Coordinates of C-alpha atoms and ligand atoms in Angstrom, one line a residue:
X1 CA 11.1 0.1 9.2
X2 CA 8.2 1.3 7.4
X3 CA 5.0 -0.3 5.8
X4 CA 2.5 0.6 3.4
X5 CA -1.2 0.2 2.8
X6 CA -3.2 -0.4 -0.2
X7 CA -6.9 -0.8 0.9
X8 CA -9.4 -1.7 -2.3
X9 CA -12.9 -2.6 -2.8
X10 CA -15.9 -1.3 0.2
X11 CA -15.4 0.6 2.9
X12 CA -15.5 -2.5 5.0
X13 CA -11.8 -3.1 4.3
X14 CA -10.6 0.5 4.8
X15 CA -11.8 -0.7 8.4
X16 CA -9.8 -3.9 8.2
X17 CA -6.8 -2.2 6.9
X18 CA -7.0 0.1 9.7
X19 CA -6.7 -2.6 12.5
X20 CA -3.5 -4.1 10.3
X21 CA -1.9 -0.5 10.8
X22 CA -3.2 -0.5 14.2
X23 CA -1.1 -4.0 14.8
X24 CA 1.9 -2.5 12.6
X25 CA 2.4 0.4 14.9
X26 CA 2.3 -1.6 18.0
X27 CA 5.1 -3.8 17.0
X28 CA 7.1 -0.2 15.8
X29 CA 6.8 -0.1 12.5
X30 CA 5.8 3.5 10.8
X31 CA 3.5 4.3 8.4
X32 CA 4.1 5.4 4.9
X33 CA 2.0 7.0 2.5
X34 CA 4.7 5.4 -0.7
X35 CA 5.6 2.1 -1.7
X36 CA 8.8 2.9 -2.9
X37 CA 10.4 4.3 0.9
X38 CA 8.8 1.4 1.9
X39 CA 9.9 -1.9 3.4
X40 CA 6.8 -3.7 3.7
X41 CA 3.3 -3.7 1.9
X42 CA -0.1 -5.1 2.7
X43 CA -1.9 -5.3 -0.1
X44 CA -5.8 -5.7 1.3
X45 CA -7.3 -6.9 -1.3
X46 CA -11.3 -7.5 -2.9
X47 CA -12.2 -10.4 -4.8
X48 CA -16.4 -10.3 -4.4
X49 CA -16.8 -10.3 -8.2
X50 CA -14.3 -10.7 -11.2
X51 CA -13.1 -7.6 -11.6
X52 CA -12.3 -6.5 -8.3
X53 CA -10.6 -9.7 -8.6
X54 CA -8.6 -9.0 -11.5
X55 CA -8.1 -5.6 -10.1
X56 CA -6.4 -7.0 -6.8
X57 CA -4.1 -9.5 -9.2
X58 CA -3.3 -6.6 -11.3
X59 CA -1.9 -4.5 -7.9
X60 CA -0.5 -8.2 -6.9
X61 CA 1.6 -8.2 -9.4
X62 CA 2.6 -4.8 -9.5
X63 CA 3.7 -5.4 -6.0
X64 CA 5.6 -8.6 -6.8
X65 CA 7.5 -6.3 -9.6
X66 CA 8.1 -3.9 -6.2
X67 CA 9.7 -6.3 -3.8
X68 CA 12.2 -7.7 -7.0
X69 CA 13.6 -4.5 -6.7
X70 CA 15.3 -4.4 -3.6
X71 CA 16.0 -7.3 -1.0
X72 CA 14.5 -7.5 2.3
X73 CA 11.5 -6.4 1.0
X74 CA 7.9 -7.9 2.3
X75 CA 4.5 -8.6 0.7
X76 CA 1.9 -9.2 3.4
X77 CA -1.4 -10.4 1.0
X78 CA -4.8 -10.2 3.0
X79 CA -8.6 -9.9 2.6
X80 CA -10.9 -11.4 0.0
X81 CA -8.8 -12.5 -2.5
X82 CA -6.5 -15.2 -0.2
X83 CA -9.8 -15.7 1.5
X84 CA -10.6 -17.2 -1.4
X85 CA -8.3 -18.6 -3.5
X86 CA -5.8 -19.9 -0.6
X87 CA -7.1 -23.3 -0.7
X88 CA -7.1 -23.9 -4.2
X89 CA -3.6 -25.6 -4.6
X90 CA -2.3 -23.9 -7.7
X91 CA 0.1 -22.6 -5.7
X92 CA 1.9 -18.9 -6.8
X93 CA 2.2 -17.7 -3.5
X94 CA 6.0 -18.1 -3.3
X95 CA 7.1 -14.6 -3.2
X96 CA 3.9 -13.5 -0.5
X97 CA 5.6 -13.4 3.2
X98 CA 2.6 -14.0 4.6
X99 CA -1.3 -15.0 3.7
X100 CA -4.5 -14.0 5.9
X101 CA -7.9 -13.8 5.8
X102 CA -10.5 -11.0 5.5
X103 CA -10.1 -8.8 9.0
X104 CA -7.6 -11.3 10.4
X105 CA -5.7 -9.1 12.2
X106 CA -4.9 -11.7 14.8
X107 CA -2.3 -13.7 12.2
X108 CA -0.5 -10.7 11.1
X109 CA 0.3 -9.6 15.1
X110 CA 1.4 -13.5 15.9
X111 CA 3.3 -13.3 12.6
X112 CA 4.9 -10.1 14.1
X113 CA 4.9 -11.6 17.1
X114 CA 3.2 -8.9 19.1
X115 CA 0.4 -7.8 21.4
X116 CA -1.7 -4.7 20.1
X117 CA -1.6 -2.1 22.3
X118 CA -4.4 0.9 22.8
X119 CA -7.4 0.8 20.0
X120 CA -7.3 -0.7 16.9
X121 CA -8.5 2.9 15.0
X122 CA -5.4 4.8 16.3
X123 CA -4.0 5.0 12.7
X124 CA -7.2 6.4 11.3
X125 CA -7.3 10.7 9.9
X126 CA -10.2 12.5 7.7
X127 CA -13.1 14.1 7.5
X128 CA -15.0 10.4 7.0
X129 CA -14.5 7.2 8.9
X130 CA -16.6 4.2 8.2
X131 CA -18.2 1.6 11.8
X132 CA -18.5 -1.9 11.5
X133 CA -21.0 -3.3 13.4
X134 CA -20.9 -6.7 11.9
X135 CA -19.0 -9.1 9.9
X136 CA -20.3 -11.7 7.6
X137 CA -23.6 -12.1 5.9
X138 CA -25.9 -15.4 6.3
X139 CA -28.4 -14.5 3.4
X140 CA -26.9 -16.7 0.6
X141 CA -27.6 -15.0 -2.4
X142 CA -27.1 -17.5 -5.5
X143 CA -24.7 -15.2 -7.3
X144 CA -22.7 -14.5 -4.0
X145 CA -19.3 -15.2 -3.1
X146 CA -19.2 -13.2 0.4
X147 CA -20.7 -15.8 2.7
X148 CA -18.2 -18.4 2.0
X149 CA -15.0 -16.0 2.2
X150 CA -16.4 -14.2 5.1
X151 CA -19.2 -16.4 6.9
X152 CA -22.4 -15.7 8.6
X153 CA -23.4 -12.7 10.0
X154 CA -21.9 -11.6 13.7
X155 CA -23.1 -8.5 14.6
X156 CA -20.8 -6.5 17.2
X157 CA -21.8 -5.4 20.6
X158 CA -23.3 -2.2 21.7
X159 CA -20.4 -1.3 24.3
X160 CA -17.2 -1.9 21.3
X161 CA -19.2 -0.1 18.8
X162 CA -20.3 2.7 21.3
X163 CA -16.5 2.9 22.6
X164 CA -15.4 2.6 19.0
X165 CA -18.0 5.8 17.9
X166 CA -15.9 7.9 20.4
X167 CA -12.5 7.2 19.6
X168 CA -13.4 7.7 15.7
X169 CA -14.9 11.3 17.2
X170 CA -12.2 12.1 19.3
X171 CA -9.7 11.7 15.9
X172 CA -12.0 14.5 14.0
X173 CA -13.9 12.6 12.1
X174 CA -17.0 14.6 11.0
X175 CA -19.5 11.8 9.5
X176 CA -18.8 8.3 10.2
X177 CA -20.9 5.9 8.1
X178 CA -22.0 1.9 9.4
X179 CA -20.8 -0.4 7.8
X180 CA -21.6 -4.5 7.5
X181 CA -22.9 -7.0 4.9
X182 CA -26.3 -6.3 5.9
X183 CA -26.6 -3.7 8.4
X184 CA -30.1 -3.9 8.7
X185 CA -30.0 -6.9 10.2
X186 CA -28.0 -5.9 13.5
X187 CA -29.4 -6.5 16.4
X188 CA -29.1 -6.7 19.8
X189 CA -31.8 -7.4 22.3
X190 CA -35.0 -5.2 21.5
X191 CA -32.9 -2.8 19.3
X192 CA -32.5 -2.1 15.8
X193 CA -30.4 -0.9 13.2
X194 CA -32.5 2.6 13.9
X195 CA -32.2 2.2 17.7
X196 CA -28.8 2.0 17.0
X197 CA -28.8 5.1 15.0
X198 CA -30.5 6.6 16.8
X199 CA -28.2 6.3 20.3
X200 CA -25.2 6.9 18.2
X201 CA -27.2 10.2 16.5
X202 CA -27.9 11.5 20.1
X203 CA -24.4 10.7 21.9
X204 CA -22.6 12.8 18.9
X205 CA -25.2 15.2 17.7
X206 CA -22.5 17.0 15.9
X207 CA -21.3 14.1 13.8
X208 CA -23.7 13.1 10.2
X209 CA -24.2 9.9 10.4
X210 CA -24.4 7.3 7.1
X211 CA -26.4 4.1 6.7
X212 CA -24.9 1.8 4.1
X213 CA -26.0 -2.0 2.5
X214 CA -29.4 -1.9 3.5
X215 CA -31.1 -4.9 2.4
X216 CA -34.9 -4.5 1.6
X217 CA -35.5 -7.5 3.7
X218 CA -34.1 -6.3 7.2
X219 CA -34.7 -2.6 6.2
X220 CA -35.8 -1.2 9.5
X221 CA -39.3 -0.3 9.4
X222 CA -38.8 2.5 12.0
X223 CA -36.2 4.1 9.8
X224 CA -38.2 6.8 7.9
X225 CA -39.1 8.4 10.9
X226 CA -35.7 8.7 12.3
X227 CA -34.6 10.3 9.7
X228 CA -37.2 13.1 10.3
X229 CA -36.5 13.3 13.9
X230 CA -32.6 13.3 13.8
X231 CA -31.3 15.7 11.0
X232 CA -28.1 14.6 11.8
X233 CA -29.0 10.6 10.7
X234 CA -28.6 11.4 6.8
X235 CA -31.4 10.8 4.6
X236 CA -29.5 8.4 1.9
X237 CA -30.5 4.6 2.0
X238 CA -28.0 2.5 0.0
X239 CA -29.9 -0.1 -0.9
X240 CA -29.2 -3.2 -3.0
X241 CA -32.4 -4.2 -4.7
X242 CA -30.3 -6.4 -7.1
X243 CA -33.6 -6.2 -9.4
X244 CA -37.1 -5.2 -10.2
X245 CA -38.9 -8.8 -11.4
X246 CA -40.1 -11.4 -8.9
X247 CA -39.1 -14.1 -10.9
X248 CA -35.4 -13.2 -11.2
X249 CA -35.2 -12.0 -7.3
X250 CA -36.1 -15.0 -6.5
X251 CA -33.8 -16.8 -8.6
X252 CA -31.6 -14.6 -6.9
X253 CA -32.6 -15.8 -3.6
X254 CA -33.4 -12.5 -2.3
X255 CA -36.2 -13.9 0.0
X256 CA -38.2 -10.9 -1.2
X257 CA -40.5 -9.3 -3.9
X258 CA -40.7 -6.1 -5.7
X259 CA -43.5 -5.3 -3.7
X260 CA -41.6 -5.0 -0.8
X261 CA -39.3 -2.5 -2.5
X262 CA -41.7 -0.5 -4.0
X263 CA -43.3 0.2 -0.7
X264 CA -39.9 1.1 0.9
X265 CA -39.8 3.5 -2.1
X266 CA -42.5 5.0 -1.8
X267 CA -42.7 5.6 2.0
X268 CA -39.6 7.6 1.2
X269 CA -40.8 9.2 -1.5
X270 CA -43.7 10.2 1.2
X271 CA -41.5 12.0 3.7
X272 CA -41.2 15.6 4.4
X273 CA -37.6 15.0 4.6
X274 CA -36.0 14.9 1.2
X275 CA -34.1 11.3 0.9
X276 CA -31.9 10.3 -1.9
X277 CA -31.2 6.3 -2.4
X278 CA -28.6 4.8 -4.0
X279 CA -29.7 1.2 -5.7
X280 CA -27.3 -1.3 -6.7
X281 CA -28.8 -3.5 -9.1
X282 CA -27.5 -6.3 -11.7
X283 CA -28.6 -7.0 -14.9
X284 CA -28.1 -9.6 -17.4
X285 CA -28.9 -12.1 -14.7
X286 CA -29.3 -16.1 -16.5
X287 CA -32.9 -16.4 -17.5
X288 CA -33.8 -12.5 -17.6
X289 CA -35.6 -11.7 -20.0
X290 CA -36.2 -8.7 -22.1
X291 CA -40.2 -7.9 -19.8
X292 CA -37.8 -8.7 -16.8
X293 CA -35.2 -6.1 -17.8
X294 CA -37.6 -4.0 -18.7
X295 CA -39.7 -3.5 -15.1
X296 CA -36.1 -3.2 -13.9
X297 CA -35.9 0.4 -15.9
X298 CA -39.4 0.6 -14.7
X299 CA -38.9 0.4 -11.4
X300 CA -34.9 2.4 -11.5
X301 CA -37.1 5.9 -13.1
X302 CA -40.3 5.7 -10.7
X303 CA -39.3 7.3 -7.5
X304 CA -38.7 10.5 -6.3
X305 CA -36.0 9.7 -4.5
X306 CA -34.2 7.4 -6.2
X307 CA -30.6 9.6 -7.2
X308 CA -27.9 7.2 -7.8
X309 CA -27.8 3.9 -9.8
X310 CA -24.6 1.5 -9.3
X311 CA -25.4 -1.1 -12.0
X312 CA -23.2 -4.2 -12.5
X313 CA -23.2 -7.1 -14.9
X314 CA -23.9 -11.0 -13.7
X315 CA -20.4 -12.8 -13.5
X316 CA -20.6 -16.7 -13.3
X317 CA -18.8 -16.7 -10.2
X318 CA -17.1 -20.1 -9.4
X319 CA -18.4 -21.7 -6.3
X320 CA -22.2 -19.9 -6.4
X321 CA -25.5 -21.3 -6.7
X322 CA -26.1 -19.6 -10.4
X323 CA -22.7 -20.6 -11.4
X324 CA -23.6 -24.3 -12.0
X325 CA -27.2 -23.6 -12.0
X326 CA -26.7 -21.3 -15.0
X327 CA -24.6 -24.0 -17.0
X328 CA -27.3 -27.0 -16.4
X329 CA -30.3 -24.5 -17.3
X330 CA -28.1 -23.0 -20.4
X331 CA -29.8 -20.0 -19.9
X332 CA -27.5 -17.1 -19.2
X333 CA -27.7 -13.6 -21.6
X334 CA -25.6 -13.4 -24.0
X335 CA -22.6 -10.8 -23.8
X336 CA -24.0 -8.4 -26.1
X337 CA -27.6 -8.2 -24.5
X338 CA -26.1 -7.8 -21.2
X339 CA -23.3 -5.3 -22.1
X340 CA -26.0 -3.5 -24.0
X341 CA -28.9 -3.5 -20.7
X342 CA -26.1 -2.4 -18.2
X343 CA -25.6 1.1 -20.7
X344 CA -29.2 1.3 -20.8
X345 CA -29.2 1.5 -17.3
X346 CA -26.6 4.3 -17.0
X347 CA -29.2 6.2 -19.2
X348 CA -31.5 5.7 -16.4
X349 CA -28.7 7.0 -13.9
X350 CA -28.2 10.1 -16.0
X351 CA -32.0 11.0 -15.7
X352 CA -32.1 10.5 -12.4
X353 CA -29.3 13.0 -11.9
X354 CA -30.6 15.3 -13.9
X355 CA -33.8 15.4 -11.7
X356 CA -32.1 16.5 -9.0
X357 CA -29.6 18.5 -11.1
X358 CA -32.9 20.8 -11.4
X359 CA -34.0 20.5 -7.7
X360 CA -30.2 21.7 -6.4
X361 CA -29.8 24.2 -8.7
X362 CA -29.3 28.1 -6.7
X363 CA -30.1 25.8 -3.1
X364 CA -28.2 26.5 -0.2
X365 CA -27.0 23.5 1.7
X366 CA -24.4 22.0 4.0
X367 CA -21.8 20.5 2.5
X368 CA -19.1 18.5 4.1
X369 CA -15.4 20.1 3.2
X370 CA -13.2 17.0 2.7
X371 CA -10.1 18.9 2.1
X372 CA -10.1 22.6 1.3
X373 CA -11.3 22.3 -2.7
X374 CA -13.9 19.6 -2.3
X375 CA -16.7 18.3 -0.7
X376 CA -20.0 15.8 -0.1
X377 CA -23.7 16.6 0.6
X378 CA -25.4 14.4 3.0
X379 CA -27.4 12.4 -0.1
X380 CA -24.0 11.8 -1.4
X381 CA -22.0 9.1 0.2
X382 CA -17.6 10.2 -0.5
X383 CA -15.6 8.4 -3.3
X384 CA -18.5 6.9 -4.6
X385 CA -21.6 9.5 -5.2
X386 CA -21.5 12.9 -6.9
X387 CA -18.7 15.3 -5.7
X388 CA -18.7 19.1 -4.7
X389 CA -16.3 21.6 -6.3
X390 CA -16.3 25.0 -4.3
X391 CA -15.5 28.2 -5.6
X392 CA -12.6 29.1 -3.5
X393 CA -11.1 27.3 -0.6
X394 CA -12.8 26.6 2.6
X395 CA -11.2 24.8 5.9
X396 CA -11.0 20.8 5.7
X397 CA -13.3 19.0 7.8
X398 CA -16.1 21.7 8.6
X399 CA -19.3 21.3 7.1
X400 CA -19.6 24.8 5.1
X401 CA -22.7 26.4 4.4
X402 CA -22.9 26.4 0.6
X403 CA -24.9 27.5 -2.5
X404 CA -25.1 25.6 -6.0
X405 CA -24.5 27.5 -8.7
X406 CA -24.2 24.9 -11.1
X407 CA -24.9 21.0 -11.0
X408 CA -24.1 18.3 -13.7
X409 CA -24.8 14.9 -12.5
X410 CA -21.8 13.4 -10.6
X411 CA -20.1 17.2 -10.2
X412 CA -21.9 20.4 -8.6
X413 CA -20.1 23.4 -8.2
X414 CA -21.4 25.7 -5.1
X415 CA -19.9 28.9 -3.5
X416 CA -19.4 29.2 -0.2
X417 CA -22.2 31.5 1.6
X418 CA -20.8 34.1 4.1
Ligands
SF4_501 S1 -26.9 -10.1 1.2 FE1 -26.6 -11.5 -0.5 S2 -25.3 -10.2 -1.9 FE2 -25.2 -9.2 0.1 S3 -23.3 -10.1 1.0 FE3 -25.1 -11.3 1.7 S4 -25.2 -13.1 0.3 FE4 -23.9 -11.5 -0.6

């Protein structure tokens, strides 16, 4: 019998998906990389804002269309979207042979009635492998659904995610990026996020290691200077400011102010190690208003390092803070203002990459081969930052020693130096 995986939205479910395989093989199912061979699915789905919402209904029902096509088929529904909707009655779940929870892994192997054997990452392949070294987030942003589909933050042992580190090293992977809600606030006794790193840097000084969803409030102060001591600790902070106004970050309930921000900025922009950061922001917030917006493109063109923008509209989210909040005040930005401030902002991302298109240009620089055509630099996180196109084909999974002979914002093109 053989199942198939569709894994959308972050990173963080890729890891999920992978314990669901990991369950899968034990009780002797095989993997397959088509739907149509297949006799089961598990569609792991993302439903933090509406669109990745409406993408995972729009694969849902693709999938239903699948199953009608051939009895004995299976739909196995799981992550966010379930996670969230499950309890809401309206029922439509008729044709779903089984329902869990974000990471619940625990359901699918009673459902299959089995006990994993081995380590969950045994299904796992590729150049990059994501760690998660927590689940849940306690923050409570007002515009923020992931607290109540996934709870407060739990942030994994040393020992698993030292264990885990080697297992994901011993199956080739070549950079492995953490992964959580908020990363930056793991912990565990007197370390740190950057303690963490830092052991994990220096027990696999081969591997490039990736920081994601740091939040300026837990960004680790000792941070900067790891990244000048381990070369192998990339210098890319993925940051989600959300904005650059006090009055709408705290609105947002960021527990924070641009002043913090700025001076994370600009201790990176300090550094003798170049660092690239990639803000997520949203715009078109309820009560932002045009000065508001404004310091936000302020703030997006100031720094040095700033290199990618991932800029996303305000959705009134149903069982938020803002949601209600926004329809007592009445004061939410209308669609054309915010449609037209979230392209304004992708102007702001096309500077930016043209800044460093002009710093790249003719530089030689390691570039991780993520199957023989293409490629990532180490300020650009795969499948979601800029790409590199080589000249002719190089071996998958070696970091290749490469020059940039032409750059254009999301695409450079480098030859391989011999
Ligand atoms: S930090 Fe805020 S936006 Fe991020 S997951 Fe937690 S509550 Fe949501």
């Amino acid at each position: 019998m053989k199942y198939h995986v569709i894994s959308l939205g972050c990173p963080k479910n890729k890891v999920d998906s992978e314990r669901f395989a990991w369950v899968m093989n034990s009780a002797g199912w095989t993997h397959c990389d088509e739907p149509d061979p297949s006799d089961l699915i598990i569609l792991n789905t993302c439903a933090f804002i509406a669109p990745a919402t409406e993408e995972s209904l729009e694969y849902l029902s693709d999938i239903m269309n699948w199953k009608s096509e051939r009895p004995g088929r299976k739909i196995v529904l799981a992550g966010c979207l379930p996670g969230r909707y499950s309890d809401d009655g309206s029922g439509g779940l008729e044709d779903i042979d089984l329902v869990i929870g974000p990471g619940d892994w625990r359901k699918l192997s009673s459902w299959l009635g089995v006990v994993p054997q081995g380590h969950a990452l045994v299904s796992g392949s590729g150049s990059y492998r994501y760690l998660k070294i927590a689940n849940g987030c306690s923050n409570g942003c007002a515009f923020c659904t992931i607290p109540s589909i996934r709870g407060g933050f739990v942030p994994r042992q040393l020992d698993s995610i030292l264990r885990e580190s080697d297992l994901l090293v011993e199956q080739g992977a070549k950079e492995i990026g953490l992964v959580a809600q908020d990363s930056g606030n793991w912990r565990q006794d007197d370390s740190d996020l950057a303690a963490l790193a830092e052991t994990l840097a220096v027990r696999h000084p081969s591997i490039w290691w990736r920081l994601y969803y740091l939040h300026p409030l837990h960004f680790p102060g000792r941070l900067p200077e790891i990244f000048c001591k381990h070369s192998n600790i990339l210098p890319y902070v993925d940051m989600p400011v959300q904005h650059a106004s006090d009055h709408i970050l705290a609105r947002m309930g960021r527990k924070h102010d641009v002043r913090t921000i700025e001076k994370i900025m600009e201790t990176l922009d300090d550094l003798p190690v170049e660092v690239a950061v990639r803000y997520t922001v949203i715009t078109g917030y309820p009560g932002e208003t045009e000065a508001d917006f404004l310091s936000l493109m302020d703030f997006l063109g100031r720094y040095r390092s700033g290199r990618h923008i991932a800029a996303f509209g305000w959705y009134p989210e149903e069982g938020t803070l803002e949601y209600s909040r926004a329809i007592d005040r009445g004061d939410s930005v209308d669609d054309s203002t915010a449609s037209r401030r979230l392209a304004t902002i992708s102007s702001v991302g096309d500077s930016l990459y043209a800044d460093w298109d002009e710093r790249l240009g003719g530089r030689e620089l390691d570039v991780l081969a993520d199957d023989p055509l293409t490629g990532h630099t180490k300020w650009d996180a795969p499948e979601v930052d800029a790409v590199v196109s080589f000249t002719e084909p190089v071996v998958a999974g070696t970091i290749v020693r490469a020059k940039i002979v032409e750059s254009s914002g999301a695409v450079l093109v480098a030859e391989p130096v011999k």
